[in-house]
Amino acid sequence: MRKLIFGLVVLLGVAVLTDFGAAAWSEYRVSRALREGGVLESDPAVTIHGFPFLLQARNGHYENVEIVADGVHTDMLGDITVEANLIGAHAAAGELLDGSIRTVPVDLLYGRVMIDATELGQLYNIPDLQISAPPESKSDGTGGSGGSGPTTAGGVVLTGTVPIGPEPATVSVQADLVLDGDRVHIVASDLYFGREGRADFTVPDALKPVVLGLFTTTIEPQDLPFGVKPTFVEARGSRIVIEGEAHDTVIDLTEVQTAP
């Protein structure tokens, strides 16, 4: 009985290792296809979620394929992070394992770009810019999607050193994130003195519009993975996240990110 149990444990261990090995190899092959076809300077991280992998491969249906590409260069913002989740991806096991896969039907595709404070600070010309979400986000009632025209998706607190008064001073402002088609407008609406706020200088009322103008800008359209159109923008931690989704689509792995 002990030998039987030991044998079963060994077989189970071999099966698990084989499954993880096949998943790892497939993730590597997809990663190489993404890098070779796109404008990526390094292999993106690819994770095929769900266990067992070999059962998914046999059925040609994968629960969730996660793609993360760091350091994707753009002319406007410098290096940004690009992410995608392929929910319900369909691919033959042979194409996945030998790396010949190029197009993938997907039930639901989420794509996003993540812009951190350093890159946004370059756009503002505020090197020490910090990003944080306010305790209560503002909304225009649209929920960030639907309807027509610009939508206010939420608020963000921006803190940085700007030239006001006799010396540069650090101030915080609350700004609205407004999605207008493919563009994101960051519109500073008021000075901020809440929990995340800082103020090294009392801004006179006459200078308030000037200060708010220094924290107001527009992020021109950014390429979301596989051509997804942006439908949502928000502050997550210290990043601005622009996200979109597509249903029942076919993606080309060589187009995870087109040239800026």
Short mmCIF file of C-alpha atoms in Angstrom, two decimals:
data_model
loop_
_atom_site.label_atom_id
_atom_site.label_comp_id
_atom_site.label_asym_id
_atom_site.label_seq_id
_atom_site.Cartn_x
_atom_site.Cartn_y
_atom_site.Cartn_z
CA MET A 1 0.00 0.00 0.00
CA ARG A 2 2.85 2.38 0.85
CA LYS A 3 4.51 1.67 -2.48
CA LEU A 4 1.24 2.31 -4.28
CA ILE A 5 0.73 5.61 -2.48
CA PHE A 6 4.34 6.61 -3.13
CA GLY A 7 3.95 5.73 -6.80
CA LEU A 8 0.80 7.81 -7.09
CA VAL A 9 2.51 10.77 -5.42
CA VAL A 10 5.43 10.49 -7.84
CA LEU A 11 3.07 10.29 -10.84
CA LEU A 12 1.14 13.29 -9.59
CA GLY A 13 4.36 15.24 -9.12
CA VAL A 14 5.54 14.37 -12.62
CA ALA A 15 2.16 15.39 -14.04
CA VAL A 16 2.25 18.73 -12.26
CA LEU A 17 5.83 19.42 -13.38
CA THR A 18 4.92 18.49 -16.93
CA ASP A 19 1.92 20.81 -16.83
CA PHE A 20 3.93 23.73 -15.46
CA GLY A 21 6.72 23.06 -17.94
CA ALA A 22 4.33 23.09 -20.90
CA ALA A 23 2.73 26.29 -19.61
CA ALA A 24 6.11 27.98 -19.14
CA TRP A 25 7.25 27.02 -22.64
CA SER A 26 4.01 28.30 -24.17
CA GLU A 27 4.31 31.57 -22.24
CA TYR A 28 7.85 31.98 -23.56
CA ARG A 29 6.78 31.34 -27.17
CA VAL A 30 3.95 33.87 -26.92
CA SER A 31 6.29 36.40 -25.30
CA ARG A 32 8.79 36.06 -28.16
CA ALA A 33 6.03 36.47 -30.75
CA LEU A 34 4.85 39.64 -29.03
CA ARG A 35 8.33 41.14 -28.89
CA GLU A 36 9.32 40.23 -32.43
CA GLY A 37 6.11 41.61 -33.93
CA GLY A 38 5.79 44.78 -31.86
CA VAL A 39 8.10 47.65 -30.99
CA LEU A 40 9.11 46.16 -27.65
CA GLU A 41 12.69 46.36 -26.43
CA SER A 42 12.37 43.36 -24.10
CA ASP A 43 10.28 40.24 -23.72
CA PRO A 44 6.93 41.03 -22.09
CA ALA A 45 5.79 38.92 -19.16
CA VAL A 46 3.14 36.40 -20.23
CA THR A 47 1.15 34.37 -17.71
CA ILE A 48 -1.41 31.75 -18.69
CA HIS A 49 -3.68 31.46 -15.67
CA GLY A 50 -5.68 28.39 -14.77
CA PHE A 51 -4.79 24.80 -13.90
CA PRO A 52 -4.26 22.38 -15.42
CA PHE A 53 -2.74 24.06 -18.46
CA LEU A 54 -2.70 20.90 -20.57
CA LEU A 55 -6.46 20.54 -20.22
CA GLN A 56 -6.90 24.10 -21.47
CA ALA A 57 -4.49 23.37 -24.32
CA ARG A 58 -6.39 20.23 -25.27
CA ASN A 59 -9.64 22.20 -25.42
CA GLY A 60 -7.99 25.13 -27.19
CA HIS A 61 -9.56 27.50 -24.67
CA TYR A 62 -7.58 29.51 -22.10
CA GLU A 63 -9.27 31.19 -19.15
CA ASN A 64 -7.04 34.23 -18.80
CA VAL A 65 -3.80 35.13 -20.56
CA GLU A 66 -2.10 38.10 -18.90
CA ILE A 67 0.46 40.21 -20.76
CA VAL A 68 2.61 42.89 -19.10
CA ALA A 69 5.17 44.93 -21.05
CA ASP A 70 7.25 47.41 -19.07
CA GLY A 71 9.33 50.21 -20.51
CA VAL A 72 7.34 50.67 -23.74
CA HIS A 73 8.64 53.89 -25.27
CA THR A 74 6.37 56.70 -26.43
CA ASP A 75 7.46 60.07 -27.78
CA MET A 76 5.08 62.03 -25.56
CA LEU A 77 5.39 60.26 -22.20
CA GLY A 78 8.66 58.34 -22.35
CA ASP A 79 8.47 54.78 -21.03
CA ILE A 80 5.08 53.46 -19.95
CA THR A 81 3.65 50.08 -18.91
CA VAL A 82 1.28 48.27 -21.28
CA GLU A 83 -0.97 45.47 -20.03
CA ALA A 84 -3.61 43.18 -21.51
CA ASN A 85 -5.86 40.40 -20.27
CA LEU A 86 -7.23 37.92 -22.79
CA ILE A 87 -10.30 36.40 -21.15
CA GLY A 88 -11.40 33.31 -23.02
CA ALA A 89 -8.58 33.06 -25.58
CA HIS A 90 -8.82 30.38 -28.28
CA ALA A 91 -5.71 28.77 -29.78
CA ALA A 92 -4.64 25.32 -30.94
CA ALA A 93 -2.12 23.62 -28.64
CA GLY A 94 0.28 22.92 -31.52
CA GLU A 95 0.48 26.59 -32.55
CA LEU A 96 0.99 27.65 -28.97
CA LEU A 97 3.75 25.15 -28.24
CA ASP A 98 5.73 25.61 -31.46
CA GLY A 99 5.45 29.40 -31.49
CA SER A 100 3.70 29.64 -34.86
CA ILE A 101 0.65 31.31 -33.33
CA ARG A 102 -0.10 34.82 -34.64
CA THR A 103 -3.85 35.50 -34.42
CA VAL A 104 -6.02 34.67 -31.42
CA PRO A 105 -9.82 34.89 -31.12
CA VAL A 106 -10.71 36.35 -27.71
CA ASP A 107 -14.06 36.47 -25.94
CA LEU A 108 -13.17 39.52 -23.85
CA LEU A 109 -10.07 41.70 -24.13
CA TYR A 110 -8.94 44.25 -21.57
CA GLY A 111 -6.11 46.58 -22.55
CA ARG A 112 -4.53 49.34 -20.53
CA VAL A 113 -1.59 51.70 -20.35
CA MET A 114 -0.19 52.80 -17.00
CA ILE A 115 1.55 56.16 -16.66
CA ASP A 116 3.52 56.77 -13.49
CA ALA A 117 4.39 60.06 -11.84
CA THR A 118 7.84 60.29 -13.41
CA GLU A 119 6.52 60.14 -16.96
CA LEU A 120 3.61 62.47 -16.24
CA GLY A 121 6.02 64.85 -14.54
CA GLN A 122 8.02 65.04 -17.76
CA LEU A 123 4.87 66.10 -19.60
CA TYR A 124 4.18 68.78 -16.99
CA ASN A 125 7.86 69.70 -16.65
CA ILE A 126 7.49 69.07 -12.91
CA PRO A 127 10.29 66.61 -12.02
CA ASP A 128 9.05 65.88 -8.46
CA LEU A 129 5.40 65.33 -9.42
CA GLN A 130 3.46 62.92 -7.20
CA ILE A 131 0.13 61.24 -7.97
CA SER A 132 -2.47 60.06 -5.45
CA ALA A 133 -6.19 59.41 -5.60
CA PRO A 134 -8.33 61.67 -3.40
CA PRO A 135 -10.48 60.14 -0.63
CA GLU A 136 -13.63 60.76 -2.69
CA SER A 137 -13.48 60.79 -6.49
CA LYS A 138 -15.65 63.29 -8.32
CA SER A 139 -18.05 62.18 -11.02
CA ASP A 140 -20.40 63.81 -13.46
CA GLY A 141 -22.91 60.97 -13.10
CA THR A 142 -21.88 59.09 -16.22
CA GLY A 143 -19.74 56.61 -14.31
CA GLY A 144 -16.88 57.29 -16.71
CA SER A 145 -18.53 55.67 -19.70
CA GLY A 146 -21.61 55.81 -21.84
CA GLY A 147 -23.38 58.83 -23.21
CA SER A 148 -21.68 61.18 -25.62
CA GLY A 149 -18.94 63.73 -25.29
CA PRO A 150 -16.35 64.02 -22.51
CA THR A 151 -16.87 62.10 -19.27
CA THR A 152 -15.31 62.75 -15.89
CA ALA A 153 -13.97 59.41 -14.71
CA GLY A 154 -12.73 60.49 -11.32
CA GLY A 155 -10.35 62.68 -9.45
CA VAL A 156 -6.66 62.73 -8.71
CA VAL A 157 -4.39 64.70 -6.42
CA LEU A 158 -1.24 66.09 -8.01
CA THR A 159 1.61 67.45 -5.91
CA GLY A 160 4.72 69.14 -7.23
CA THR A 161 7.06 72.09 -7.08
CA VAL A 162 6.04 74.92 -9.41
CA PRO A 163 7.26 78.51 -9.96
CA ILE A 164 4.91 80.73 -7.97
CA GLY A 165 5.79 83.73 -5.88
CA PRO A 166 9.40 84.74 -5.32
CA GLU A 167 10.60 81.13 -5.03
CA PRO A 168 9.38 77.76 -6.37
CA ALA A 169 6.96 76.15 -3.94
CA THR A 170 5.36 72.74 -3.47
CA VAL A 171 1.59 72.71 -3.76
CA SER A 172 -1.18 70.12 -4.22
CA VAL A 173 -4.20 70.39 -6.46
CA GLN A 174 -7.23 68.24 -7.09
CA ALA A 175 -7.84 67.52 -10.75
CA ASP A 176 -10.54 65.80 -12.79
CA LEU A 177 -9.63 63.04 -15.24
CA VAL A 178 -11.76 63.62 -18.32
CA LEU A 179 -11.92 61.09 -21.15
CA ASP A 180 -12.71 62.83 -24.43
CA GLY A 181 -12.61 60.31 -27.26
CA ASP A 182 -9.04 59.00 -27.33
CA ARG A 183 -7.69 61.92 -25.31
CA VAL A 184 -7.40 62.29 -21.56
CA HIS A 185 -7.70 65.79 -20.12
CA ILE A 186 -6.30 66.38 -16.66
CA VAL A 187 -8.10 69.51 -15.45
CA ALA A 188 -6.97 71.01 -12.15
CA SER A 189 -10.10 72.26 -10.38
CA ASP A 190 -8.94 73.47 -6.96
CA LEU A 191 -6.10 73.60 -4.49
CA TYR A 192 -5.99 70.57 -2.22
CA PHE A 193 -5.26 70.56 1.51
CA GLY A 194 -6.55 67.10 2.42
CA ARG A 195 -4.75 64.06 3.74
CA GLU A 196 -2.54 63.58 0.67
CA GLY A 197 -2.01 67.29 0.09
CA ARG A 198 1.02 69.46 0.75
CA ALA A 199 1.48 73.20 0.77
CA ASP A 200 4.77 75.03 1.26
CA PHE A 201 3.24 78.27 0.08
CA THR A 202 -0.10 80.04 0.58
CA VAL A 203 -1.41 80.77 -2.89
CA PRO A 204 -3.05 84.20 -3.21
CA ASP A 205 -6.45 84.21 -4.91
CA ALA A 206 -5.01 86.18 -7.82
CA LEU A 207 -2.44 83.42 -8.51
CA LYS A 208 -4.81 80.49 -8.06
CA PRO A 209 -5.82 80.25 -11.77
CA VAL A 210 -2.15 80.36 -12.74
CA VAL A 211 -1.28 77.51 -10.39
CA LEU A 212 -4.21 75.41 -11.57
CA GLY A 213 -3.12 76.03 -15.16
CA LEU A 214 0.31 74.59 -14.38
CA PHE A 215 -1.35 71.29 -13.42
CA THR A 216 -3.77 71.16 -16.36
CA THR A 217 -2.78 69.27 -19.50
CA THR A 218 -3.96 66.83 -22.19
CA ILE A 219 -2.57 63.38 -22.80
CA GLU A 220 -2.79 62.74 -26.51
CA PRO A 221 -4.10 59.35 -27.69
CA GLN A 222 -1.98 56.45 -26.50
CA ASP A 223 -1.96 53.08 -28.22
CA LEU A 224 -3.73 50.56 -26.02
CA PRO A 225 -2.81 46.92 -26.64
CA PHE A 226 -4.14 45.40 -29.86
CA GLY A 227 -5.90 48.59 -30.93
CA VAL A 228 -8.41 48.68 -28.04
CA LYS A 229 -10.18 52.04 -27.72
CA PRO A 230 -10.03 53.71 -24.29
CA THR A 231 -13.27 53.68 -22.32
CA PHE A 232 -12.07 54.44 -18.80
CA VAL A 233 -9.40 56.42 -16.96
CA GLU A 234 -8.58 56.61 -13.25
CA ALA A 235 -5.82 57.08 -10.72
CA ARG A 236 -4.58 53.83 -9.19
CA GLY A 237 -2.03 54.38 -6.49
CA SER A 238 0.70 56.55 -8.00
CA ARG A 239 -0.31 55.92 -11.64
CA ILE A 240 -2.80 57.16 -14.18
CA VAL A 241 -4.46 54.17 -15.87
CA ILE A 242 -6.14 54.41 -19.27
CA GLU A 243 -8.16 51.29 -20.04
CA GLY A 244 -10.41 49.88 -22.74
CA GLU A 245 -12.13 46.62 -23.62
CA ALA A 246 -13.35 44.72 -26.65
CA HIS A 247 -15.72 41.77 -26.99
CA ASP A 248 -15.54 38.85 -29.43
CA THR A 249 -12.49 40.09 -31.26
CA VAL A 250 -9.49 38.58 -33.05
CA ILE A 251 -6.10 39.97 -32.06
CA ASP A 252 -2.80 39.88 -33.90
CA LEU A 253 0.06 39.09 -31.53
CA THR A 254 2.41 41.13 -33.71
CA GLU A 255 0.42 44.28 -32.89
CA VAL A 256 0.48 44.39 -29.11
CA GLN A 257 1.79 47.95 -29.44
CA THR A 258 2.17 49.91 -32.65
CA ALA A 259 4.85 52.48 -33.18
CA PRO A 260 4.07 55.81 -31.50
#
